[in-house]
Amino acid sequence: MNNETPIVLGLWPIAGVTTVGVTRSDAEATIAAAIDLGVTAFDTAYSYGYDGESDAILQPFLAKDRDRFKVIGKVGQRWSHDRQRIIDGSAESLTADAEESLRRLGIDYFDVLMLHSPDPNVAIETSATAIAELKRRGLCKRTGVSNVTPTQRAQFAAVVRCDAIECPLNLLQRDSLDQLIPEASHDGGDVYVFWTLMKGLLAGKIKRDHVFAEGDSRPNYPIFQGQARERTHQILDQMQQLGERVNRTVAQLSIGWAVSQPGVTAALVGARRPEQIRETCTATRLPTEIVAEIDRIVASTDSSGI
């Protein structure tokens, strides 16, 4: 993990699966802007794009200076011929997908290789054994797991060291702080958190009357609906006022809150245009008094009906 910024550029948005209007030129400009701002770590996956788009877009940047960058890869999810997401934790698929993802990226190894998510039809120990074998072959330096419960993390770690996890965390959705993050951190693992902006809602730019484009998946999430959505906007109204006082944007406050939590290594922050990443990549850990003020805002805002 780089020392300059607690931000990892997450490449899911530029893959174009659930994000509307992604272009190759914007995606390349977004990565270039992040690098210019000091980001040297990237989060990709075999399933980021129906045909490996995120790997392919990142490849030219890695070719210029591989040793400068950290690459987090994930295997265990893929797409069917009719573009349905498949979770496949079999050793055969994990091995084939890791090898293919490395070819797309044009590199010899992942800095971290993760099981993308447990397969309900395959014992997580079996998947962990396959990841361990990939490490033995030199295809990754470190191993980890994403989208797990504390029990699943422990089961994975019983087979191969869990050097890192990825899990959701934002100022409204904090369950990972109860057990998963403390246990992973206690064991010496890195903790990368995603959904710090909850699909853009906690960036403060989506207004109450915002109309989402056709095909945008965000309205399907409960937090984008009804009273949960209104409560979020009430919180964001107050965070806007806080940001004006401390010279930070709402997005920078939201990300800063997440990376300021004990045990968190960095936030996975995505974007599909360079102007988006220029704001979020400059987020930093926050002084304790600002974290406390955000907690007060969240706690004091009516949560009835959530």
Short mmCIF file of C-alpha atoms in Angstrom, two decimals:
data_model
loop_
_atom_site.label_atom_id
_atom_site.label_comp_id
_atom_site.label_asym_id
_atom_site.label_seq_id
_atom_site.Cartn_x
_atom_site.Cartn_y
_atom_site.Cartn_z
CA MET A 1 0.00 0.00 0.00
CA ASN A 2 1.39 3.43 -0.89
CA ASN A 3 2.19 5.95 1.83
CA GLU A 4 0.94 9.08 0.09
CA THR A 5 -2.79 8.53 0.13
CA PRO A 6 -5.33 6.23 1.82
CA ILE A 7 -7.06 5.84 -1.55
CA VAL A 8 -7.10 2.87 -3.92
CA LEU A 9 -8.65 3.47 -7.33
CA GLY A 10 -11.48 0.98 -7.76
CA LEU A 11 -11.99 0.09 -11.41
CA TRP A 12 -15.53 -1.29 -11.26
CA PRO A 13 -17.17 1.93 -12.57
CA ILE A 14 -14.99 2.07 -15.69
CA ALA A 15 -15.91 -1.54 -16.52
CA GLY A 16 -19.24 -0.30 -17.86
CA VAL A 17 -21.44 -3.06 -16.48
CA THR A 18 -23.70 -1.04 -14.17
CA THR A 19 -22.36 2.45 -14.85
CA VAL A 20 -24.09 4.27 -17.68
CA GLY A 21 -22.14 6.29 -20.25
CA VAL A 22 -18.61 5.00 -19.68
CA THR A 23 -16.15 5.75 -22.49
CA ARG A 24 -12.64 4.38 -22.98
CA SER A 25 -11.16 7.88 -23.19
CA ASP A 26 -12.81 8.97 -19.93
CA ALA A 27 -11.66 5.80 -18.21
CA GLU A 28 -8.07 6.31 -19.31
CA ALA A 29 -8.18 9.98 -18.28
CA THR A 30 -9.56 8.96 -14.87
CA ILE A 31 -6.68 6.56 -14.23
CA ALA A 32 -4.15 9.16 -15.42
CA ALA A 33 -5.64 11.80 -13.13
CA ALA A 34 -5.51 9.45 -10.15
CA ILE A 35 -1.85 8.68 -10.82
CA ASP A 36 -1.07 12.39 -11.11
CA LEU A 37 -2.61 12.84 -7.65
CA GLY A 38 -0.39 10.18 -6.09
CA VAL A 39 -2.56 7.07 -6.31
CA THR A 40 -0.43 3.99 -6.94
CA ALA A 41 -2.83 1.19 -6.00
CA PHE A 42 -5.62 -0.21 -8.18
CA ASP A 43 -8.45 -2.64 -7.47
CA THR A 44 -9.63 -4.78 -10.36
CA ALA A 45 -11.26 -8.18 -10.86
CA TYR A 46 -11.74 -10.83 -13.51
CA SER A 47 -15.43 -9.88 -13.66
CA TYR A 48 -14.93 -6.12 -13.96
CA GLY A 49 -16.35 -5.89 -17.45
CA TYR A 50 -18.05 -8.50 -19.53
CA ASP A 51 -14.79 -8.98 -21.42
CA GLY A 52 -12.22 -7.84 -18.86
CA GLU A 53 -12.53 -4.15 -19.67
CA SER A 54 -11.00 -2.86 -16.44
CA ASP A 55 -7.93 -5.07 -16.80
CA ALA A 56 -7.45 -4.02 -20.40
CA ILE A 57 -7.79 -0.31 -19.65
CA LEU A 58 -5.31 -0.51 -16.79
CA GLN A 59 -2.74 -2.52 -18.77
CA PRO A 60 -0.95 0.34 -20.59
CA PHE A 61 -0.38 2.19 -17.32
CA LEU A 62 1.21 -0.86 -15.71
CA ALA A 63 3.38 -1.44 -18.76
CA LYS A 64 5.08 1.91 -18.23
CA ASP A 65 6.27 1.22 -14.67
CA ARG A 66 5.05 -2.03 -13.10
CA ASP A 67 7.11 -1.74 -9.93
CA ARG A 68 5.57 1.62 -9.09
CA PHE A 69 2.05 0.25 -8.79
CA LYS A 70 0.12 -2.15 -6.55
CA VAL A 71 -2.56 -4.29 -8.19
CA ILE A 72 -5.33 -5.94 -6.19
CA GLY A 73 -7.05 -8.63 -8.25
CA LYS A 74 -10.09 -10.76 -7.49
CA VAL A 75 -11.34 -14.06 -8.87
CA GLY A 76 -14.45 -16.08 -8.16
CA GLN A 77 -17.03 -14.16 -10.16
CA ARG A 78 -17.55 -14.35 -13.92
CA TRP A 79 -20.22 -13.72 -16.55
CA SER A 80 -22.26 -16.25 -18.45
CA HIS A 81 -22.77 -16.03 -22.21
CA ASP A 82 -26.05 -14.22 -21.58
CA ARG A 83 -24.32 -11.80 -19.18
CA GLN A 84 -25.57 -13.20 -15.92
CA ARG A 85 -23.21 -12.99 -12.96
CA ILE A 86 -21.92 -16.38 -11.83
CA ILE A 87 -20.17 -17.05 -8.53
CA ASP A 88 -17.68 -19.87 -9.09
CA GLY A 89 -15.19 -20.71 -6.37
CA SER A 90 -13.93 -23.95 -7.90
CA ALA A 91 -10.19 -24.39 -8.14
CA GLU A 92 -10.40 -24.75 -11.91
CA SER A 93 -12.21 -21.45 -12.42
CA LEU A 94 -10.14 -19.52 -9.89
CA THR A 95 -6.95 -20.70 -11.55
CA ALA A 96 -8.10 -20.05 -15.11
CA ASP A 97 -9.49 -16.63 -14.27
CA ALA A 98 -6.36 -15.52 -12.38
CA GLU A 99 -4.18 -16.55 -15.29
CA GLU A 100 -6.43 -14.78 -17.81
CA SER A 101 -6.66 -11.62 -15.72
CA LEU A 102 -2.86 -11.44 -15.51
CA ARG A 103 -2.64 -11.81 -19.28
CA ARG A 104 -5.11 -8.97 -19.76
CA LEU A 105 -3.13 -6.80 -17.37
CA GLY A 106 0.17 -7.71 -18.98
CA ILE A 107 1.80 -8.51 -15.63
CA ASP A 108 3.29 -11.60 -14.00
CA TYR A 109 1.75 -11.34 -10.55
CA PHE A 110 -0.87 -9.62 -8.40
CA ASP A 111 0.32 -7.76 -5.36
CA VAL A 112 -2.82 -9.06 -3.65
CA LEU A 113 -5.13 -11.74 -5.03
CA MET A 114 -8.53 -12.14 -3.38
CA LEU A 115 -11.40 -14.55 -3.52
CA HIS A 116 -14.08 -12.18 -4.83
CA SER A 117 -16.89 -13.80 -2.87
CA PRO A 118 -17.56 -17.21 -1.34
CA ASP A 119 -19.33 -19.73 -3.53
CA PRO A 120 -22.30 -21.26 -1.66
CA ASN A 121 -21.73 -24.49 -3.58
CA VAL A 122 -17.99 -24.76 -2.85
CA ALA A 123 -16.41 -24.92 0.59
CA ILE A 124 -14.47 -21.72 1.21
CA GLU A 125 -11.53 -23.87 2.32
CA THR A 126 -11.43 -25.36 -1.19
CA SER A 127 -11.31 -21.91 -2.73
CA ALA A 128 -8.66 -20.82 -0.25
CA THR A 129 -6.53 -23.83 -1.18
CA ALA A 130 -6.69 -22.78 -4.84
CA ILE A 131 -5.66 -19.22 -3.94
CA ALA A 132 -2.80 -20.62 -1.87
CA GLU A 133 -1.61 -22.65 -4.86
CA LEU A 134 -1.63 -19.54 -7.04
CA LYS A 135 0.58 -17.85 -4.46
CA ARG A 136 2.92 -20.85 -4.41
CA ARG A 137 3.26 -20.52 -8.17
CA GLY A 138 4.25 -16.88 -7.79
CA LEU A 139 1.10 -15.43 -9.37
CA CYS A 140 0.47 -13.28 -6.31
CA LYS A 141 2.48 -11.94 -3.40
CA ARG A 142 -0.33 -11.75 -0.87
CA THR A 143 -3.76 -13.32 -0.49
CA GLY A 144 -7.13 -12.23 0.82
CA VAL A 145 -10.88 -12.38 0.55
CA SER A 146 -13.78 -10.04 -0.15
CA ASN A 147 -17.48 -10.02 0.71
CA VAL A 148 -17.24 -12.35 3.70
CA THR A 149 -18.64 -12.73 7.17
CA PRO A 150 -16.26 -12.93 10.12
CA THR A 151 -16.74 -16.71 10.19
CA GLN A 152 -15.92 -17.04 6.48
CA ARG A 153 -12.81 -14.91 6.90
CA ALA A 154 -11.63 -17.18 9.70
CA GLN A 155 -12.30 -20.28 7.58
CA PHE A 156 -10.28 -18.81 4.71
CA ALA A 157 -7.46 -17.84 7.08
CA ALA A 158 -7.30 -21.38 8.46
CA VAL A 159 -6.03 -22.50 5.03
CA VAL A 160 -3.92 -19.58 3.81
CA ARG A 161 -2.91 -16.35 5.47
CA CYS A 162 -5.56 -13.64 5.02
CA ASP A 163 -3.31 -10.68 4.24
CA ALA A 164 -6.23 -8.42 3.30
CA ILE A 165 -9.98 -8.13 3.17
CA GLU A 166 -12.40 -5.94 1.28
CA CYS A 167 -15.68 -5.04 2.93
CA PRO A 168 -18.40 -2.37 2.79
CA LEU A 169 -18.22 0.63 5.11
CA ASN A 170 -19.71 4.08 5.10
CA LEU A 171 -21.00 6.49 7.68
CA LEU A 172 -24.53 5.04 7.40
CA GLN A 173 -23.65 1.35 7.02
CA ARG A 174 -21.24 0.40 9.80
CA ASP A 175 -21.78 -3.30 10.47
CA SER A 176 -18.22 -4.19 9.38
CA LEU A 177 -16.88 -2.21 12.33
CA ASP A 178 -18.53 -4.57 14.82
CA GLN A 179 -16.39 -7.66 14.27
CA LEU A 180 -15.01 -8.13 10.75
CA ILE A 181 -12.65 -5.14 10.60
CA PRO A 182 -11.36 -5.45 14.19
CA GLU A 183 -10.58 -9.15 13.75
CA ALA A 184 -8.88 -8.70 10.38
CA SER A 185 -6.82 -5.80 11.71
CA HIS A 186 -5.92 -7.69 14.90
CA ASP A 187 -4.53 -10.50 12.75
CA GLY A 188 -2.31 -8.05 10.88
CA GLY A 189 -4.34 -7.89 7.68
CA ASP A 190 -5.00 -4.84 5.55
CA VAL A 191 -8.60 -3.65 5.38
CA TYR A 192 -9.86 -2.05 2.17
CA VAL A 193 -13.35 -0.60 2.42
CA PHE A 194 -15.79 0.03 -0.41
CA TRP A 195 -19.14 1.82 -0.76
CA THR A 196 -17.66 4.74 1.21
CA LEU A 197 -19.77 7.01 -1.00
CA MET A 198 -22.60 4.47 -1.37
CA LYS A 199 -22.70 4.56 -5.16
CA GLY A 200 -22.26 8.35 -5.18
CA LEU A 201 -25.11 9.22 -2.83
CA LEU A 202 -22.75 10.22 0.01
CA ALA A 203 -20.82 12.52 -2.32
CA GLY A 204 -23.62 15.04 -1.87
CA LYS A 205 -24.17 15.73 -5.55
CA ILE A 206 -27.28 13.60 -6.07
CA LYS A 207 -30.18 15.86 -5.14
CA ARG A 208 -33.59 14.87 -3.84
CA ASP A 209 -35.20 15.33 -7.27
CA HIS A 210 -32.47 13.54 -9.21
CA VAL A 211 -33.74 11.35 -12.07
CA PHE A 212 -31.51 8.36 -12.76
CA ALA A 213 -30.81 7.32 -16.33
CA GLU A 214 -32.40 4.18 -17.68
CA GLY A 215 -30.24 1.19 -16.82
CA ASP A 216 -28.70 2.81 -13.74
CA SER A 217 -28.82 0.19 -10.97
CA ARG A 218 -28.62 2.56 -8.01
CA PRO A 219 -32.38 3.12 -7.46
CA ASN A 220 -32.61 -0.60 -6.63
CA TYR A 221 -30.63 -0.15 -3.42
CA PRO A 222 -32.80 0.44 -0.31
CA ILE A 223 -30.76 3.48 0.73
CA PHE A 224 -31.88 5.23 -2.47
CA GLN A 225 -35.54 4.73 -1.59
CA GLY A 226 -38.20 6.32 0.62
CA GLN A 227 -37.43 7.40 4.16
CA ALA A 228 -33.89 6.02 4.03
CA ARG A 229 -33.16 8.33 1.09
CA GLU A 230 -34.70 11.36 2.83
CA ARG A 231 -32.77 10.71 6.03
CA THR A 232 -29.57 10.53 4.00
CA HIS A 233 -30.31 13.89 2.40
CA GLN A 234 -30.93 15.40 5.82
CA ILE A 235 -27.53 14.16 6.94
CA LEU A 236 -25.89 15.44 3.77
CA ASP A 237 -27.44 18.88 4.27
CA GLN A 238 -25.65 19.11 7.63
CA MET A 239 -22.42 17.68 6.25
CA GLN A 240 -22.48 20.35 3.56
CA GLN A 241 -22.50 22.96 6.30
CA LEU A 242 -19.69 21.15 8.13
CA GLY A 243 -17.66 20.97 4.93
CA GLU A 244 -17.96 24.68 4.40
CA ARG A 245 -16.55 25.26 7.88
CA VAL A 246 -13.60 22.86 7.53
CA ASN A 247 -12.88 23.43 3.83
CA ARG A 248 -13.75 19.93 2.65
CA THR A 249 -16.38 18.66 0.24
CA VAL A 250 -19.08 16.24 1.34
CA ALA A 251 -17.36 13.46 -0.62
CA GLN A 252 -14.06 14.16 1.09
CA LEU A 253 -15.78 14.08 4.49
CA SER A 254 -17.53 10.79 3.69
CA ILE A 255 -14.36 9.07 2.50
CA GLY A 256 -12.33 10.69 5.26
CA TRP A 257 -14.71 9.33 7.90
CA ALA A 258 -14.29 5.79 6.55
CA VAL A 259 -10.49 5.81 6.34
CA SER A 260 -10.31 7.35 9.83
CA GLN A 261 -11.94 4.29 11.43
CA PRO A 262 -9.60 2.05 13.46
CA GLY A 263 -8.14 -0.78 11.41
CA VAL A 264 -8.97 0.65 7.98
CA THR A 265 -6.03 0.70 5.57
CA ALA A 266 -7.58 2.50 2.63
CA ALA A 267 -10.79 3.18 0.75
CA LEU A 268 -11.59 1.74 -2.66
CA VAL A 269 -12.84 4.78 -4.53
CA GLY A 270 -14.23 4.55 -8.03
CA ALA A 271 -14.92 7.08 -10.76
CA ARG A 272 -15.66 7.14 -14.45
CA ARG A 273 -14.52 10.67 -15.23
CA PRO A 274 -11.34 12.50 -14.22
CA GLU A 275 -13.12 15.38 -12.48
CA GLN A 276 -14.74 12.89 -10.11
CA ILE A 277 -11.47 11.32 -9.04
CA ARG A 278 -9.71 14.66 -8.64
CA GLU A 279 -12.07 15.43 -5.78
CA THR A 280 -12.15 12.04 -4.08
CA CYS A 281 -8.44 11.21 -4.42
CA THR A 282 -7.59 14.21 -2.29
CA ALA A 283 -9.58 12.86 0.67
CA THR A 284 -7.50 12.33 3.79
CA ARG A 285 -7.93 10.93 7.26
CA LEU A 286 -9.80 13.41 9.41
CA PRO A 287 -9.02 15.02 12.75
CA THR A 288 -10.84 13.29 15.60
CA GLU A 289 -13.08 16.27 16.22
CA ILE A 290 -14.43 16.19 12.64
CA VAL A 291 -15.06 12.44 12.86
CA ALA A 292 -16.93 13.05 16.11
CA GLU A 293 -19.02 15.80 14.50
CA ILE A 294 -20.00 13.50 11.62
CA ASP A 295 -20.98 10.81 14.12
CA ARG A 296 -23.08 13.36 15.99
CA ILE A 297 -24.86 14.41 12.78
CA VAL A 298 -25.68 10.81 11.88
CA ALA A 299 -26.81 9.87 15.38
CA SER A 300 -29.02 12.93 15.80
CA THR A 301 -30.83 12.63 12.47
CA ASP A 302 -34.16 10.84 12.69
CA SER A 303 -33.84 7.23 11.60
CA SER A 304 -37.45 6.18 11.94
CA GLY A 305 -38.57 3.93 9.15
CA ILE A 306 -35.02 2.93 8.21
#
